[in-house]
Structure formats: C-alpha cells, structure tokens
Amino acid sequence: MKCRICGNPMKSTVTDLPFKTSERTIVILKQLPVSQCLNCNEYILDDSVMEHVEKLLSKVSESAELEILRYAA
Ligand SMILES: [Zn+2]
C-alpha cells in the first residue's frame, strides 16, 4: 500500500489513537493496527479495523468524558 499524501510505501504498525465520539467524549484506542507512511506519518485504517473500531466506540457511554480501550483483534 502507498501513502495517499506523498506516495511513499506504508508499513503495518500498532499505535494509540484518540477518537471523539460526542461533544464531550474522547475515546483512546490502544494498540490499534494501522498502516503508517514511513515518510510523512500519515496513517490508514483498514476497513475491517474501522468496523471493529466503530463497534468498540458504539459501546462507550456518552456520559463518559474519557475512555481508554484496548483494541483486541
Ligand atoms: Zn506519506
């Protein structure tokens, strides 16, 4: 896979990313598998990963201000 920003090769890695799920809720997903550009650090989530992320995020209570979840494949 190549970076859509700069065209350099991307490598698979794991990272922690924050997601804002509502006006006041932030969810941090730990150890998320992504493809990251070696040149500009742009990253892409695979469709299957994104689906799992959406499932995880949908379970988070909207009354929570901060949730930290571990992405488990
Ligand atoms: Zn790039």
GROMACS .gro file of N, CA and C and ligand atoms in nm:
model
  220
    1MET      N    1   0.084  -0.120   0.000
    1MET     CA    2   0.000   0.000   0.000
    1MET      C    3   0.088   0.125   0.000
    2LYS      N    4   0.045   0.227  -0.074
    2LYS     CA    5   0.123   0.351  -0.080
    2LYS      C    6   0.045   0.467  -0.017
    3CYS      N    7   0.120   0.561   0.036
    3CYS     CA    8   0.062   0.677   0.103
    3CYS      C    9  -0.015   0.763   0.004
    4ARG      N   10  -0.137   0.803   0.043
    4ARG     CA   11  -0.218   0.886  -0.047
    4ARG      C   12  -0.172   1.031  -0.046
    5ILE      N   13  -0.087   1.067   0.049
    5ILE     CA   14  -0.037   1.204   0.055
    5ILE      C   15   0.090   1.220  -0.028
    6CYS      N   16   0.190   1.133  -0.003
    6CYS     CA   17   0.321   1.153  -0.065
    6CYS      C   18   0.364   1.036  -0.153
    7GLY      N   19   0.289   0.925  -0.155
    7GLY     CA   20   0.322   0.816  -0.245
    7GLY      C   21   0.431   0.722  -0.195
    8ASN      N   22   0.481   0.745  -0.076
    8ASN     CA   23   0.583   0.656  -0.022
    8ASN      C   24   0.520   0.529   0.033
    9PRO      N   25   0.600   0.423   0.045
    9PRO     CA   26   0.545   0.297   0.099
    9PRO      C   27   0.500   0.312   0.243
   10MET      N   28   0.399   0.232   0.280
   10MET     CA   29   0.348   0.234   0.416
   10MET      C   30   0.378   0.100   0.481
   11LYS      N   31   0.397   0.103   0.612
   11LYS     CA   32   0.420  -0.024   0.681
   11LYS      C   33   0.316  -0.044   0.789
   12SER      N   34   0.290  -0.171   0.819
   12SER     CA   35   0.195  -0.204   0.924
   12SER      C   36   0.259  -0.183   1.060
   13THR      N   37   0.185  -0.120   1.147
   13THR     CA   38   0.236  -0.097   1.282
   13THR      C   39   0.117  -0.090   1.377
   14VAL      N   40   0.144  -0.074   1.505
   14VAL     CA   41   0.035  -0.051   1.600
   14VAL      C   42   0.059   0.082   1.669
   15THR      N   43  -0.052   0.153   1.693
   15THR     CA   44  -0.040   0.284   1.756
   15THR      C   45  -0.161   0.308   1.845
   16ASP      N   46  -0.157   0.416   1.922
   16ASP     CA   47  -0.271   0.457   2.005
   16ASP      C   48  -0.333   0.580   1.943
   17LEU      N   49  -0.464   0.580   1.924
   17LEU     CA   50  -0.528   0.694   1.858
   17LEU      C   51  -0.651   0.740   1.937
   18PRO      N   52  -0.672   0.872   1.946
   18PRO     CA   53  -0.791   0.925   2.010
   18PRO      C   54  -0.906   0.941   1.910
   19PHE      N   55  -1.028   0.911   1.955
   19PHE     CA   56  -1.148   0.930   1.873
   19PHE      C   57  -1.247   1.013   1.953
   20LYS      N   58  -1.303   1.114   1.890
   20LYS     CA   59  -1.405   1.194   1.956
   20LYS      C   60  -1.540   1.137   1.917
   21THR      N   61  -1.615   1.086   2.015
   21THR     CA   62  -1.741   1.019   1.982
   21THR      C   63  -1.863   1.106   2.010
   22SER      N   64  -1.848   1.211   2.086
   22SER     CA   65  -1.957   1.305   2.106
   22SER      C   66  -1.895   1.437   2.148
   23GLU      N   67  -1.981   1.534   2.177
   23GLU     CA   68  -1.933   1.669   2.211
   23GLU      C   69  -1.830   1.667   2.323
   24ARG      N   70  -1.846   1.576   2.419
   24ARG     CA   71  -1.755   1.578   2.533
   24ARG      C   72  -1.687   1.445   2.561
   25THR      N   73  -1.704   1.351   2.471
   25THR     CA   74  -1.645   1.219   2.495
   25THR      C   75  -1.527   1.192   2.403
   26ILE      N   76  -1.415   1.156   2.463
   26ILE     CA   77  -1.297   1.116   2.385
   26ILE      C   78  -1.261   0.974   2.425
   27VAL      N   79  -1.242   0.891   2.323
   27VAL     CA   80  -1.203   0.752   2.346
   27VAL      C   81  -1.063   0.733   2.290
   28ILE      N   82  -0.976   0.678   2.372
   28ILE     CA   83  -0.842   0.646   2.324
   28ILE      C   84  -0.835   0.496   2.302
   29LEU      N   85  -0.804   0.458   2.179
   29LEU     CA   86  -0.788   0.316   2.148
   29LEU      C   87  -0.639   0.283   2.146
   30LYS      N   88  -0.603   0.185   2.229
   30LYS     CA   89  -0.463   0.148   2.240
   30LYS      C   90  -0.434   0.029   2.149
   31GLN      N   91  -0.312   0.027   2.098
   31GLN     CA   92  -0.262  -0.086   2.019
   31GLN      C   93  -0.349  -0.116   1.898
   32LEU      N   94  -0.381  -0.009   1.828
   32LEU     CA   95  -0.462  -0.019   1.707
   32LEU      C   96  -0.372  -0.053   1.588
   33PRO      N   97  -0.408  -0.155   1.508
   33PRO     CA   98  -0.326  -0.185   1.391
   33PRO      C   99  -0.355  -0.088   1.277
   34VAL      N  100  -0.253  -0.021   1.228
   34VAL     CA  101  -0.270   0.077   1.119
   34VAL      C  102  -0.158   0.056   1.016
   35SER      N  103  -0.177   0.116   0.898
   35SER     CA  104  -0.068   0.129   0.801
   35SER      C  105  -0.018   0.271   0.810
   36GLN      N  106   0.112   0.287   0.836
   36GLN     CA  107   0.167   0.420   0.855
   36GLN      C  108   0.275   0.450   0.752
   37CYS      N  109   0.272   0.573   0.697
   37CYS     CA  110   0.370   0.616   0.599
   37CYS      C  111   0.506   0.636   0.666
   38LEU      N  112   0.611   0.583   0.599
   38LEU     CA  113   0.746   0.597   0.655
   38LEU      C  114   0.797   0.739   0.639
   39ASN      N  115   0.738   0.814   0.548
   39ASN     CA  116   0.787   0.948   0.516
   39ASN      C  117   0.716   1.058   0.594
   40CYS      N  118   0.581   1.058   0.591
   40CYS     CA  119   0.510   1.173   0.648
   40CYS      C  120   0.421   1.135   0.766
   41ASN      N  121   0.422   1.006   0.806
   41ASN     CA  122   0.345   0.960   0.922
   41ASN      C  123   0.194   0.962   0.904
   42GLU      N  124   0.147   0.986   0.782
   42GLU     CA  125   0.005   0.967   0.752
   42GLU      C  126  -0.030   0.821   0.781
   43TYR      N  127  -0.152   0.797   0.834
   43TYR     CA  128  -0.188   0.657   0.859
   43TYR      C  129  -0.325   0.625   0.801
   44ILE      N  130  -0.346   0.497   0.775
   44ILE     CA  131  -0.472   0.448   0.720
   44ILE      C  132  -0.519   0.330   0.803
   45LEU      N  133  -0.648   0.325   0.832
   45LEU     CA  134  -0.707   0.208   0.897
   45LEU      C  135  -0.773   0.122   0.792
   46ASP      N  136  -0.747  -0.008   0.796
   46ASP     CA  137  -0.816  -0.100   0.706
   46ASP      C  138  -0.966  -0.098   0.736
   47ASP      N  139  -1.047  -0.133   0.635
   47ASP     CA  140  -1.192  -0.135   0.653
   47ASP      C  141  -1.232  -0.227   0.768
   48SER      N  142  -1.169  -0.345   0.776
   48SER     CA  143  -1.205  -0.440   0.882
   48SER      C  144  -1.171  -0.385   1.020
   49VAL      N  145  -1.060  -0.311   1.027
   49VAL     CA  146  -1.021  -0.248   1.154
   49VAL      C  147  -1.121  -0.139   1.190
   50MET      N  148  -1.158  -0.059   1.090
   50MET     CA  149  -1.252   0.051   1.113
   50MET      C  150  -1.386  -0.002   1.164
   51GLU      N  151  -1.431  -0.115   1.107
   51GLU     CA  152  -1.558  -0.174   1.152
   51GLU      C  153  -1.550  -0.212   1.299
   52HIS      N  154  -1.439  -0.273   1.337
   52HIS     CA  155  -1.423  -0.314   1.477
   52HIS      C  156  -1.414  -0.191   1.568
   53VAL      N  157  -1.346  -0.087   1.520
   53VAL     CA  158  -1.336   0.038   1.596
   53VAL      C  159  -1.475   0.095   1.621
   54GLU      N  160  -1.559   0.095   1.515
   54GLU     CA  161  -1.692   0.153   1.531
   54GLU      C  162  -1.775   0.074   1.632
   55LYS      N  163  -1.757  -0.059   1.632
   55LYS     CA  164  -1.827  -0.141   1.730
   55LYS      C  165  -1.782  -0.105   1.872
   56LEU      N  166  -1.651  -0.091   1.889
   56LEU     CA  167  -1.599  -0.056   2.022
   56LEU      C  168  -1.651   0.080   2.066
   57LEU      N  169  -1.649   0.176   1.972
   57LEU     CA  170  -1.691   0.312   2.007
   57LEU      C  171  -1.839   0.319   2.039
   58SER      N  172  -1.919   0.233   1.974
   58SER     CA  173  -2.064   0.239   1.995
   58SER      C  174  -2.101   0.191   2.136
   59LYS      N  175  -2.009   0.119   2.202
   59LYS     CA  176  -2.038   0.069   2.337
   59LYS      C  177  -2.001   0.168   2.446
   60VAL      N  178  -1.932   0.275   2.408
   60VAL     CA  179  -1.888   0.371   2.508
   60VAL      C  180  -2.005   0.460   2.549
   61SER      N  181  -2.021   0.476   2.678
   61SER     CA  182  -2.128   0.562   2.729
   61SER      C  183  -2.104   0.707   2.692
   62GLU      N  184  -2.210   0.776   2.650
   62GLU     CA  185  -2.195   0.917   2.614
   62GLU      C  186  -2.173   1.005   2.735
   63SER      N  187  -2.197   0.950   2.854
   63SER     CA  188  -2.174   1.032   2.973
   63SER      C  189  -2.027   1.029   3.015
   64ALA      N  190  -1.949   0.941   2.955
   64ALA     CA  191  -1.807   0.935   2.988
   64ALA      C  192  -1.733   1.050   2.921
   65GLU      N  193  -1.638   1.109   2.991
   65GLU     CA  194  -1.557   1.214   2.928
   65GLU      C  195  -1.435   1.155   2.860
   66LEU      N  196  -1.380   1.051   2.922
   66LEU     CA  197  -1.261   0.988   2.865
   66LEU      C  198  -1.266   0.838   2.890
   67GLU      N  199  -1.253   0.762   2.784
   67GLU     CA  200  -1.246   0.617   2.795
   67GLU      C  201  -1.118   0.571   2.727
   68ILE      N  202  -1.053   0.476   2.788
   68ILE     CA  203  -0.935   0.418   2.724
   68ILE      C  204  -0.962   0.270   2.702
   69LEU      N  205  -0.962   0.230   2.576
   69LEU     CA  206  -0.993   0.091   2.542
   69LEU      C  207  -0.873   0.028   2.471
   70ARG      N  208  -0.862  -0.101   2.484
   70ARG     CA  209  -0.759  -0.174   2.414
   70ARG      C  210  -0.822  -0.240   2.290
   71TYR      N  211  -0.765  -0.214   2.176
   71TYR     CA  212  -0.813  -0.280   2.055
   71TYR      C  213  -0.767  -0.425   2.059
   72ALA      N  214  -0.862  -0.517   2.060
   72ALA     CA  215  -0.824  -0.658   2.062
   72ALA      C  216  -0.879  -0.724   1.936
   73ALA      N  217  -0.792  -0.776   1.855
   73ALA     CA  218  -0.835  -0.834   1.727
   73ALA      C  219  -0.905  -0.967   1.750
   74ZN      ZN  220   0.327   0.989   0.321
   0.00000   0.00000   0.00000
